[in-house]
mmCIF file with all atom_site columns, C-alpha atoms and ligand atoms in Angstrom:
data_model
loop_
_atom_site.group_PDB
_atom_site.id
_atom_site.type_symbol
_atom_site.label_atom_id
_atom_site.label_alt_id
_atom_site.label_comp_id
_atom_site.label_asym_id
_atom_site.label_entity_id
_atom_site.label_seq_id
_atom_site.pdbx_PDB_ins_code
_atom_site.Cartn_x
_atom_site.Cartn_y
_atom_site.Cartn_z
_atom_site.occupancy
_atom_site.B_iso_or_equiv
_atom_site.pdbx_formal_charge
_atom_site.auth_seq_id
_atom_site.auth_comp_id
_atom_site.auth_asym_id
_atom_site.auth_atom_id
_atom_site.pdbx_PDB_model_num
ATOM   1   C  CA  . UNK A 1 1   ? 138.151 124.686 206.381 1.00 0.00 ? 347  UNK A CA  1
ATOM   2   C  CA  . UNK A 1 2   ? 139.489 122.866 209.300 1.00 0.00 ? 348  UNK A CA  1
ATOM   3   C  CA  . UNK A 1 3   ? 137.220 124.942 212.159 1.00 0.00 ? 349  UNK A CA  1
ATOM   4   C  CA  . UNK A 1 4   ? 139.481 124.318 214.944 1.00 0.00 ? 350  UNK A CA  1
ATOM   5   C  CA  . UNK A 1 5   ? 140.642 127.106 216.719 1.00 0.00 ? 351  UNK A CA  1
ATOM   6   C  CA  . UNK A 1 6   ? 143.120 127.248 219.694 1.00 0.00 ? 352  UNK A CA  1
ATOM   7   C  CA  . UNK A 1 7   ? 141.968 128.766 223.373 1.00 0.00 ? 353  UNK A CA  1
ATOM   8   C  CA  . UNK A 1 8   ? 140.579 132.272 223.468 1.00 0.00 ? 354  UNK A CA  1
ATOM   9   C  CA  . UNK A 1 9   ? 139.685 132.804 220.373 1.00 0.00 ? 355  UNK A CA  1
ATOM   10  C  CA  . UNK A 1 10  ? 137.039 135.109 219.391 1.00 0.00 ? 356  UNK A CA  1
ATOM   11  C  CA  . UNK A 1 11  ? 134.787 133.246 217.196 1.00 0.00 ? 357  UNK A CA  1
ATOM   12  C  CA  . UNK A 1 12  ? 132.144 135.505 214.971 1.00 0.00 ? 358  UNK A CA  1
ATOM   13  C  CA  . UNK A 1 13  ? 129.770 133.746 212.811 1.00 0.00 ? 359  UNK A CA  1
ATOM   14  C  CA  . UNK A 1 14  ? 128.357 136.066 209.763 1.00 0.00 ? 360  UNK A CA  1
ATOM   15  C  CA  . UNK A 1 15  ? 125.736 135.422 207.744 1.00 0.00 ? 361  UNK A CA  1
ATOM   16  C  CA  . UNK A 1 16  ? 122.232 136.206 207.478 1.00 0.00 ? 362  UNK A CA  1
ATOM   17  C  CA  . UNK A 1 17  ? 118.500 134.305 208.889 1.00 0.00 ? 363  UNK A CA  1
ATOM   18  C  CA  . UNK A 1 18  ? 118.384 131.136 208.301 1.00 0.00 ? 364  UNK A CA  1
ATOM   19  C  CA  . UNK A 1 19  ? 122.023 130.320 207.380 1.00 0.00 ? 365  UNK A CA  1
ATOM   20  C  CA  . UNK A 1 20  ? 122.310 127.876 210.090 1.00 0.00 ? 366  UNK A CA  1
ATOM   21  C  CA  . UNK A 1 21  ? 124.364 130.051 212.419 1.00 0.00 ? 367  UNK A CA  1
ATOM   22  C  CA  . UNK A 1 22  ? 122.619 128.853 215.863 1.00 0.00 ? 368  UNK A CA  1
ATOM   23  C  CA  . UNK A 1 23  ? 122.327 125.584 215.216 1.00 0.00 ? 369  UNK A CA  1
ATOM   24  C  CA  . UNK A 1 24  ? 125.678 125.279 214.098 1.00 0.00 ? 370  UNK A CA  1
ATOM   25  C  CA  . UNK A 1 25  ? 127.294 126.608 217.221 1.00 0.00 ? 371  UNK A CA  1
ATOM   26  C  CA  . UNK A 1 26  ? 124.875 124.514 219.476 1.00 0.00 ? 372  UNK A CA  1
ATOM   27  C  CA  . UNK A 1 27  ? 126.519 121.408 217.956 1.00 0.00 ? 373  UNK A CA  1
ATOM   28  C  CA  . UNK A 1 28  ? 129.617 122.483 218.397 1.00 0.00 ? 374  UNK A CA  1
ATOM   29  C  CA  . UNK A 1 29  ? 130.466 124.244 221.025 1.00 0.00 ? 375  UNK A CA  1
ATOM   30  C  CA  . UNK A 1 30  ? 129.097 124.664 224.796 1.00 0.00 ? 376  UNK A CA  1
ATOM   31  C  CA  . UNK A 1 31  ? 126.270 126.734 225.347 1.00 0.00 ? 377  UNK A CA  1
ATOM   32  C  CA  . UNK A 1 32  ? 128.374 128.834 228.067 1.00 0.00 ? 378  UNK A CA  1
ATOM   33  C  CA  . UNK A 1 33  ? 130.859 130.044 224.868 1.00 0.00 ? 379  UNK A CA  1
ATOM   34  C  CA  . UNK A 1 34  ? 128.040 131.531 222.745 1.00 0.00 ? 380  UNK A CA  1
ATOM   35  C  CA  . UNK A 1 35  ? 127.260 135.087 223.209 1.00 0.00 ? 381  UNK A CA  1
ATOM   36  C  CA  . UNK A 1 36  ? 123.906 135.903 221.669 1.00 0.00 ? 382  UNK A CA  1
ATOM   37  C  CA  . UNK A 1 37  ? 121.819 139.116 220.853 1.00 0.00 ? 383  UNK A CA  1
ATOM   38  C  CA  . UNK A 1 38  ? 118.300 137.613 220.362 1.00 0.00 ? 384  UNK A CA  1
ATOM   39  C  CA  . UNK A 1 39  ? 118.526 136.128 224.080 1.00 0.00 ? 385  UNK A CA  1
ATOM   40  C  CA  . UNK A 1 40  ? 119.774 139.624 225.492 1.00 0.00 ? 386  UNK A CA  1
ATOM   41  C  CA  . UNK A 1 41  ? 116.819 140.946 223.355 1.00 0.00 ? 387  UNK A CA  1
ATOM   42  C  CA  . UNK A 1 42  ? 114.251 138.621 224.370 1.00 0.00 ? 388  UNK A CA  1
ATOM   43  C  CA  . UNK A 1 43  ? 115.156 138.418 228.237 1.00 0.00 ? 389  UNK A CA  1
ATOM   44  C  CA  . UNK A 1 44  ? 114.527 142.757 228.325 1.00 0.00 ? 390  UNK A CA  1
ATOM   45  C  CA  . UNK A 1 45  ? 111.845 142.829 226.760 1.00 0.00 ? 391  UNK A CA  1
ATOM   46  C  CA  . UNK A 1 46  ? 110.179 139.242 225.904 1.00 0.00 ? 392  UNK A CA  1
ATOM   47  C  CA  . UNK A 1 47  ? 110.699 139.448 222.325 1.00 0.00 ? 393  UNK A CA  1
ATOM   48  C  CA  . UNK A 1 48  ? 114.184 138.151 220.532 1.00 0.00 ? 394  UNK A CA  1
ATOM   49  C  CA  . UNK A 1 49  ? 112.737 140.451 217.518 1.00 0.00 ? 395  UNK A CA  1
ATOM   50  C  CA  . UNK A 1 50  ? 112.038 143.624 219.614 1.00 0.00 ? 396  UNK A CA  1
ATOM   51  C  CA  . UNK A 1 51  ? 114.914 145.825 217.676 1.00 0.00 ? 397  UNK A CA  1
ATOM   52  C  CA  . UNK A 1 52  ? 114.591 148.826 220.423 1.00 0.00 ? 398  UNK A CA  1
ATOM   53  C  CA  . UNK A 1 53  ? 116.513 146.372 223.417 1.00 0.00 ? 399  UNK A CA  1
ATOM   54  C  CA  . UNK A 1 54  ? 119.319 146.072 220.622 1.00 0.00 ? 400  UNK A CA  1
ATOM   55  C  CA  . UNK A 1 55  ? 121.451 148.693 222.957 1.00 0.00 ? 401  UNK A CA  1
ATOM   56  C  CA  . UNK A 1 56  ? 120.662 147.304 226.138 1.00 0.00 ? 402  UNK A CA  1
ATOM   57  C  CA  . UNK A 1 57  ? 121.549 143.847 224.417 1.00 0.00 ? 403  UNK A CA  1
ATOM   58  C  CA  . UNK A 1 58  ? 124.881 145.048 222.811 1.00 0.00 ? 404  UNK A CA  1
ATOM   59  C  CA  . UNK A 1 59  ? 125.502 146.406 226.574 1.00 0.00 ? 405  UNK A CA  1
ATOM   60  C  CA  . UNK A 1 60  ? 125.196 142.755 228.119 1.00 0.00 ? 406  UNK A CA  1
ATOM   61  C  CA  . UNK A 1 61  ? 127.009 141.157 225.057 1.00 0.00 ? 407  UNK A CA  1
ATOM   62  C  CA  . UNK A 1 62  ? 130.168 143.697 225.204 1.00 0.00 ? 408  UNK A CA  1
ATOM   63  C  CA  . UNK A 1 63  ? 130.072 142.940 229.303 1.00 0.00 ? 409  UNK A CA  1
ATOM   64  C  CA  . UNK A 1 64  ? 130.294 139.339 228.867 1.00 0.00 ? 410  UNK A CA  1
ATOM   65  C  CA  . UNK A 1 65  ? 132.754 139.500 225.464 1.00 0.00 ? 411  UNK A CA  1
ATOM   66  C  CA  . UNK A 1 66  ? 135.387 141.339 227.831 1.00 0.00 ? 412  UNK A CA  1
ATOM   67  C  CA  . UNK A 1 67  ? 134.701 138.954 230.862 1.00 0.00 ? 413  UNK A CA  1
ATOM   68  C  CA  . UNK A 1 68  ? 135.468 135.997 228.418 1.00 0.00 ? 414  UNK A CA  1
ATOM   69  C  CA  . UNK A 1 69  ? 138.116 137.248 226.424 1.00 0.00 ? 415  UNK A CA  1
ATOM   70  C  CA  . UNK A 1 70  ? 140.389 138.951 229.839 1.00 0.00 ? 416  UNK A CA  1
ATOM   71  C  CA  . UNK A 1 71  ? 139.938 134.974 230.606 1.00 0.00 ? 417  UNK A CA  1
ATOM   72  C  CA  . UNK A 1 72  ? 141.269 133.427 227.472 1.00 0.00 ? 418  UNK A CA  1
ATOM   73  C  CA  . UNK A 1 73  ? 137.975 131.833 227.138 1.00 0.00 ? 419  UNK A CA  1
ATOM   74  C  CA  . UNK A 1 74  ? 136.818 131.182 223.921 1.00 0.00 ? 420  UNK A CA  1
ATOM   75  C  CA  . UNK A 1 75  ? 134.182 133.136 222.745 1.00 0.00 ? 421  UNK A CA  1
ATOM   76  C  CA  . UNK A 1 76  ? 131.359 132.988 219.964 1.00 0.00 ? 422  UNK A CA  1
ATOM   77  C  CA  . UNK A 1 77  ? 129.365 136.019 218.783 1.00 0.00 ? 423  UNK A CA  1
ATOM   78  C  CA  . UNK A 1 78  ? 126.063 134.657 217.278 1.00 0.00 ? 424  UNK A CA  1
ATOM   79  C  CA  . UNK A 1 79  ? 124.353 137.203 215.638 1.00 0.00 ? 425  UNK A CA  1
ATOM   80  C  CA  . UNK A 1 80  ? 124.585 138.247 211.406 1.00 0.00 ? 426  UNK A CA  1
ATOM   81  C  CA  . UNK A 1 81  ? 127.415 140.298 211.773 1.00 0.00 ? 427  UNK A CA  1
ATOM   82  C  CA  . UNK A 1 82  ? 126.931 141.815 208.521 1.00 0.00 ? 428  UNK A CA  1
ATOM   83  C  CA  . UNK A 1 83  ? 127.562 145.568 209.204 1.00 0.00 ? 429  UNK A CA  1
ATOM   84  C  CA  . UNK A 1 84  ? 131.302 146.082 209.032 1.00 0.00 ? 430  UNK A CA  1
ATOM   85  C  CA  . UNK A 1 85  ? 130.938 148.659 212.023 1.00 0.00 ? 431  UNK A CA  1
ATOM   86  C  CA  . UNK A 1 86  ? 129.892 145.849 214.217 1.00 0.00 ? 432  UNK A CA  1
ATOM   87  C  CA  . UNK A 1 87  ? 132.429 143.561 213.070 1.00 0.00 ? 433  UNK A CA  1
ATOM   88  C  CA  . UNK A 1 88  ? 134.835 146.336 213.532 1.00 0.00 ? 434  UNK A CA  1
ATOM   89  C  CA  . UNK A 1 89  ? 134.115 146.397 217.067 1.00 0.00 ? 435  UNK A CA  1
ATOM   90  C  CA  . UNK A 1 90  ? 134.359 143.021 217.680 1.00 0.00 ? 436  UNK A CA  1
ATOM   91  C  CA  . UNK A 1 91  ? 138.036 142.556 216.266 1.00 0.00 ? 437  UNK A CA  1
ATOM   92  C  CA  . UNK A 1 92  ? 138.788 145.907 218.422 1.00 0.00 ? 438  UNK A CA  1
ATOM   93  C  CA  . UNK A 1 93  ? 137.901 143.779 221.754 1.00 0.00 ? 439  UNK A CA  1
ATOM   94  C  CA  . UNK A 1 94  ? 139.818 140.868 220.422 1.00 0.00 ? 440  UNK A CA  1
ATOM   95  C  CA  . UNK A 1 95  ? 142.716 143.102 219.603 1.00 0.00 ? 441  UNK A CA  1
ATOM   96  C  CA  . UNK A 1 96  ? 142.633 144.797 223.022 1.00 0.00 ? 442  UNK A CA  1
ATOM   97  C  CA  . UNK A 1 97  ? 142.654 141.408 224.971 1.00 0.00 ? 443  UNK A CA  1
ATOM   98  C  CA  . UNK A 1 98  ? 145.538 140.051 222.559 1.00 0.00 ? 444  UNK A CA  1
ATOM   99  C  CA  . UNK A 1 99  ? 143.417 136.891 221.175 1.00 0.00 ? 445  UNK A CA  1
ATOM   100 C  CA  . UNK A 1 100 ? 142.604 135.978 217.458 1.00 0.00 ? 446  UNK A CA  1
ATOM   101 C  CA  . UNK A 1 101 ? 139.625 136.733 215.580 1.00 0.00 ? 447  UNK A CA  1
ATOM   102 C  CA  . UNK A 1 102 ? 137.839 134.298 213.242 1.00 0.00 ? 448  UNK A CA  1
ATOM   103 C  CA  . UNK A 1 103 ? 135.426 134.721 211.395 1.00 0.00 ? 449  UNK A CA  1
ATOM   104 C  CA  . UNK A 1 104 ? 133.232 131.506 210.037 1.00 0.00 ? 450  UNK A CA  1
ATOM   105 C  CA  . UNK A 1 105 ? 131.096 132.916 206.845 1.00 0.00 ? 451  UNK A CA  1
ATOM   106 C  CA  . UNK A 1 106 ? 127.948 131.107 206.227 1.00 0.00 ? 452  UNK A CA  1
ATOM   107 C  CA  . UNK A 1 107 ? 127.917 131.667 202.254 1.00 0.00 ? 453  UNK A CA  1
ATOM   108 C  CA  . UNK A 1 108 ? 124.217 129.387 201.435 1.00 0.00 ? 454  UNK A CA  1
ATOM   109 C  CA  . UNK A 1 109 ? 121.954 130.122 198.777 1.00 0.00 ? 455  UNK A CA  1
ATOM   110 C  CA  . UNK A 1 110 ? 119.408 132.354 199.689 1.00 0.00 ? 456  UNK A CA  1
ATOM   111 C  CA  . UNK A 1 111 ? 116.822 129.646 198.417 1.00 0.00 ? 457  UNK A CA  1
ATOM   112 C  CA  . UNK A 1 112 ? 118.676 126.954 201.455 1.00 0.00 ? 458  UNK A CA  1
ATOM   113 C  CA  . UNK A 1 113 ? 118.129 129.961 203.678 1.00 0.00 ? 459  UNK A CA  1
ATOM   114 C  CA  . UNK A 1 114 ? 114.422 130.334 202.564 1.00 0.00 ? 460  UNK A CA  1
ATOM   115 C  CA  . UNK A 1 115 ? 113.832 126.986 203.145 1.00 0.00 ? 461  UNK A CA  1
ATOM   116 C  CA  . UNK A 1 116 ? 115.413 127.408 206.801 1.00 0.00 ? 462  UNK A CA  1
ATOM   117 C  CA  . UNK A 1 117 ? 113.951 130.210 207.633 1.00 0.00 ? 463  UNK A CA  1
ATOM   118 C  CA  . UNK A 1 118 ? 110.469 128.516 207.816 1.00 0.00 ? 464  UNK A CA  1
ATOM   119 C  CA  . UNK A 1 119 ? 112.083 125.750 210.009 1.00 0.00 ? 465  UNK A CA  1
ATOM   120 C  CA  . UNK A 1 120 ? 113.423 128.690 212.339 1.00 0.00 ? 466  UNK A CA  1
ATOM   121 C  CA  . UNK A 1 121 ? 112.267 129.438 215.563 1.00 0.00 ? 467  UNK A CA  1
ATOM   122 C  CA  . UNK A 1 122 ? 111.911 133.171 214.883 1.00 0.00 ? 468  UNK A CA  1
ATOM   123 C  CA  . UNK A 1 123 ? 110.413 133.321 211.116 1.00 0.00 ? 469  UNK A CA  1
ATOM   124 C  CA  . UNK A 1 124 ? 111.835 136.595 209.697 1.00 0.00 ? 470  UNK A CA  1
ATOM   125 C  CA  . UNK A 1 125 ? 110.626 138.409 206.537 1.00 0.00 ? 471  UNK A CA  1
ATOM   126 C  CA  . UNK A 1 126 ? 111.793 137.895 202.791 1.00 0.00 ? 472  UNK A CA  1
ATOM   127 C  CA  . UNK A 1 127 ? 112.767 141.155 202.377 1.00 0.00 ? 473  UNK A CA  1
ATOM   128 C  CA  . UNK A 1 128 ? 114.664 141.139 205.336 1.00 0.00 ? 474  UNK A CA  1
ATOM   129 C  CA  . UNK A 1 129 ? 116.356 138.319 203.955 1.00 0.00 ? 475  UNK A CA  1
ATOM   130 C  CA  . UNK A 1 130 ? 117.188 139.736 200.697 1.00 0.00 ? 476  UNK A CA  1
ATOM   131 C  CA  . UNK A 1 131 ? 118.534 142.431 202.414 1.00 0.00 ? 477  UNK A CA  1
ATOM   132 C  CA  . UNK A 1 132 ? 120.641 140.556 203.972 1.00 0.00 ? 478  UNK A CA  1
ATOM   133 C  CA  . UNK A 1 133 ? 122.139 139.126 200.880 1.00 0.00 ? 479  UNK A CA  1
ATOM   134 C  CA  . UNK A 1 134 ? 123.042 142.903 199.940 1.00 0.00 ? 480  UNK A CA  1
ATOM   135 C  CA  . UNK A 1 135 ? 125.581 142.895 203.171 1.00 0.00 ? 481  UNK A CA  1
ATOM   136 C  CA  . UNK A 1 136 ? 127.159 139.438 203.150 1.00 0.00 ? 482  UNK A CA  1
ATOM   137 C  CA  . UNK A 1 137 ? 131.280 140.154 202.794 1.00 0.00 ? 483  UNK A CA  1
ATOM   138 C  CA  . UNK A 1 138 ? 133.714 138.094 201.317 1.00 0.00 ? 484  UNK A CA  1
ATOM   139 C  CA  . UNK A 1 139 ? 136.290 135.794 202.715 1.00 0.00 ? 485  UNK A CA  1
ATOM   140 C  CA  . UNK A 1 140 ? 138.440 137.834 201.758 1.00 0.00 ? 486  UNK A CA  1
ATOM   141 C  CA  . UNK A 1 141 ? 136.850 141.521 202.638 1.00 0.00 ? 487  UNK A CA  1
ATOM   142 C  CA  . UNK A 1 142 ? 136.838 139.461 206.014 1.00 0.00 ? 488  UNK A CA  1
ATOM   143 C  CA  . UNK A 1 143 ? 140.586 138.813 206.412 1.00 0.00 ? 489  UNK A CA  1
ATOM   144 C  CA  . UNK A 1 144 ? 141.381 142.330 204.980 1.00 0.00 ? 490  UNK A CA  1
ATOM   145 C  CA  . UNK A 1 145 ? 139.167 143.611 208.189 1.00 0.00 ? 491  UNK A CA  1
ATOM   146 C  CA  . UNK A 1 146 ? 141.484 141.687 210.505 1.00 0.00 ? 492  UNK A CA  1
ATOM   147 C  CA  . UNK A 1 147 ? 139.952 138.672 210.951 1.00 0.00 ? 493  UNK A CA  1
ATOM   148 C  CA  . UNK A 1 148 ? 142.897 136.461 211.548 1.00 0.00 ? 494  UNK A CA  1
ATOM   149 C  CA  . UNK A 1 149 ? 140.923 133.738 210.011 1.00 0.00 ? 495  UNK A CA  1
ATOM   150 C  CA  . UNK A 1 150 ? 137.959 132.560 208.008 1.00 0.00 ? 496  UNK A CA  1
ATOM   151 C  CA  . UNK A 1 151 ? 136.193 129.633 207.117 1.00 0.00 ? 497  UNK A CA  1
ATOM   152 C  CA  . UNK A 1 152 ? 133.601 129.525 204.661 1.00 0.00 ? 498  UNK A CA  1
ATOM   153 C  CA  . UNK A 1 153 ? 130.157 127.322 204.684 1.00 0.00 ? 499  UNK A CA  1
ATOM   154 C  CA  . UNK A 1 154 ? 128.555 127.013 201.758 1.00 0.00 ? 500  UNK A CA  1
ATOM   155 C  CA  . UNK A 1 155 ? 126.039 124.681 202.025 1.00 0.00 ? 501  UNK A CA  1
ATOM   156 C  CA  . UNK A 1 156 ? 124.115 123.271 205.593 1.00 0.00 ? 502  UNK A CA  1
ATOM   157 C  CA  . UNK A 1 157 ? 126.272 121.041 207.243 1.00 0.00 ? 503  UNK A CA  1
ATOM   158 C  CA  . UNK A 1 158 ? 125.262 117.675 208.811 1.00 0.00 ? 504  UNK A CA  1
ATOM   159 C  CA  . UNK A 1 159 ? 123.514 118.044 212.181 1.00 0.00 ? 505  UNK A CA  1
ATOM   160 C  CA  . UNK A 1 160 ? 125.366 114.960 213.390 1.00 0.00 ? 506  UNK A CA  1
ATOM   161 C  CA  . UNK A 1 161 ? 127.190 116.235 217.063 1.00 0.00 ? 507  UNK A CA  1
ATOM   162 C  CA  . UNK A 1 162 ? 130.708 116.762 215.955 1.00 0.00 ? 508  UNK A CA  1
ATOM   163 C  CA  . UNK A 1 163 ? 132.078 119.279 218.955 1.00 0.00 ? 509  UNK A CA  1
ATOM   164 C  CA  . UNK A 1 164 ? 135.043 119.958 216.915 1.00 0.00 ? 510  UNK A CA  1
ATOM   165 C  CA  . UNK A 1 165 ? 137.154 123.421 217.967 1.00 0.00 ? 511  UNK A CA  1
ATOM   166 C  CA  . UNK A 1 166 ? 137.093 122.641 222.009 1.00 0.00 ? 512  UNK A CA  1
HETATM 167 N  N1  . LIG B 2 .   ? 122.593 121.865 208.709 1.00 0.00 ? 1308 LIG B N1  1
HETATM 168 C  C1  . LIG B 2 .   ? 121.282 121.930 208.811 1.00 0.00 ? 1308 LIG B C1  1
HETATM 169 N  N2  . LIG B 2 .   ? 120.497 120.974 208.296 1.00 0.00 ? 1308 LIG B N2  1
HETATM 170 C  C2  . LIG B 2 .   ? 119.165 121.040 208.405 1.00 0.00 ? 1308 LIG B C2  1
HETATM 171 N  N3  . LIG B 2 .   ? 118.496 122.039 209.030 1.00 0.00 ? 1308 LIG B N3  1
HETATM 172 C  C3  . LIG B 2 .   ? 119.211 123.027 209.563 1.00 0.00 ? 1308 LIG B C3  1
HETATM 173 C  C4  . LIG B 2 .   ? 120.641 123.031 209.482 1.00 0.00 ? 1308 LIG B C4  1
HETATM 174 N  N4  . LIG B 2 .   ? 121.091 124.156 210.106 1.00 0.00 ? 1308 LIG B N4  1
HETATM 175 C  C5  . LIG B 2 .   ? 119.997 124.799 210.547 1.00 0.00 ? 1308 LIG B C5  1
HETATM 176 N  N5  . LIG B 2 .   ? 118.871 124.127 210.225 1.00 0.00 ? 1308 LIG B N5  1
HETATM 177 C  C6  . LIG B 2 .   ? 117.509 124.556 210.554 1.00 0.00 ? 1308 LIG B C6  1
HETATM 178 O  O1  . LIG B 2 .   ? 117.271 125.791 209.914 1.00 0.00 ? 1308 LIG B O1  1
HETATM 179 C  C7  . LIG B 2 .   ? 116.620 126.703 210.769 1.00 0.00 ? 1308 LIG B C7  1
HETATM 180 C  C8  . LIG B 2 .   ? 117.447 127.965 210.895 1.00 0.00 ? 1308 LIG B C8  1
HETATM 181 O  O2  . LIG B 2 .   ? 118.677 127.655 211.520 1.00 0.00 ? 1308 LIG B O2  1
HETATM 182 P  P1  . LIG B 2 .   ? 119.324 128.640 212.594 1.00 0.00 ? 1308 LIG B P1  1
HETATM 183 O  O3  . LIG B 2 .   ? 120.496 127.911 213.154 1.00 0.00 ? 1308 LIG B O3  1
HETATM 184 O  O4  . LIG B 2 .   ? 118.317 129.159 213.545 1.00 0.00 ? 1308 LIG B O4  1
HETATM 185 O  O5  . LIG B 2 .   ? 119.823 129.822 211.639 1.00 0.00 ? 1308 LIG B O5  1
HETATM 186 P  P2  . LIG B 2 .   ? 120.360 131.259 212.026 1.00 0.00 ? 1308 LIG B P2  1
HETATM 187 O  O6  . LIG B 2 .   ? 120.828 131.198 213.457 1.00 0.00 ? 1308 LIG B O6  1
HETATM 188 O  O7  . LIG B 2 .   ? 121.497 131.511 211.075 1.00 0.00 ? 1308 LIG B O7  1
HETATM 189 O  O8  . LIG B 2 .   ? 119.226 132.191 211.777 1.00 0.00 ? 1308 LIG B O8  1
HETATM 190 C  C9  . LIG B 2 .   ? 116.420 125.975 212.087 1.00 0.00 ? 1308 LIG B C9  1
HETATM 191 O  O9  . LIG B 2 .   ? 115.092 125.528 212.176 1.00 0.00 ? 1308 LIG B O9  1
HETATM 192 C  C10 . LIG B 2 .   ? 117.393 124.824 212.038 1.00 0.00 ? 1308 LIG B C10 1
HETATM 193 O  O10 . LIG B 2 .   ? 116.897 123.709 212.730 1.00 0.00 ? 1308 LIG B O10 1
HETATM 194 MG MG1 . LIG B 2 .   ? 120.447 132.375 215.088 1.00 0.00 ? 1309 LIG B MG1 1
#
């Protein structure tokens, strides 16, 4: 896992509630590079949770994906990524604007992402969280996808700033 990745890359983070995703990118990496569907959600309609601005929030997200990625800028998608159809579509923008696609897969125990998930802004529900569990791919269903490549996080990492990946 070395989680550098060179100018314009498309960075998606997969995993489900409570893995750590957000908070991980917000140490990392400038708030301008992270592309976000609760925000899109919550500034239509109020609610980050309110599943029927998803469309209108894929809308905004696939506007400001191509803006970023015709620019070389490095871009992260922060949001599960667990259905292969979205994924799909991601690498398919990469693809099209000729930059790489990683993936970083946020492998916890669903008990570290219990305990998260009452920490979280946005408590979701255990059964969406088991769910979840049902969808999370491998490393290696990942780079057969296209993803040109993945790192794996398997436990919460240190919250120390590390901005590592400019
Ligand atoms: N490495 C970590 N160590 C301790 N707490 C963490 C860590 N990563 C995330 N958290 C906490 O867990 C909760 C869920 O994290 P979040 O980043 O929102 O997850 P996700 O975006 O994957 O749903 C937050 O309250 C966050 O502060
Ligand atoms: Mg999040």
């Amino acid at each position: 896992m070395n989680l550098t990745f060179d100018p314009g890359t498309l960075i998606v983070l997969v995993g489900g509630s409570g893995a750590g995703k957000s908070s991980f990118a917000d140490r990392r990496w400038p708030a301008t590079w992270r592309l976000c569907l609760d925000d899109y959600r919550a500034l239509a309609t109020d609610s980050a949770a309110d599943q029927s601005a998803t469309p209108v929030a894929a809308q905004i997200q696939d506007l400001l994906l191509d803006a970023r990625l015709s620019r070389a800028l490095t871009t992260v998608i922060d949001s599960t990524a667990l259905l292969p159809h979205v994924r799909a579509h991601l690498i398919a923008r990469a693809r099209y604007w000729q930059r790489p696609a990683a993936a970083v897969l946020f492998d916890v125990p669903l008990e570290t992402r219990r305990a998260q998930n009452t920490t979280r802004e946005r408590v979701v529900p255990d059964h969406v969280l088991l769910d979840q569990e049902q969808l999370l791919p491998t490393a290696e269903q990942l780079l057969a996808e296209g993803f040109t490549h993945v790192d794996r996080i398997t436990a919460p990492v240190g919250l120390a700033p590390a901005r590592a990946g400019r």
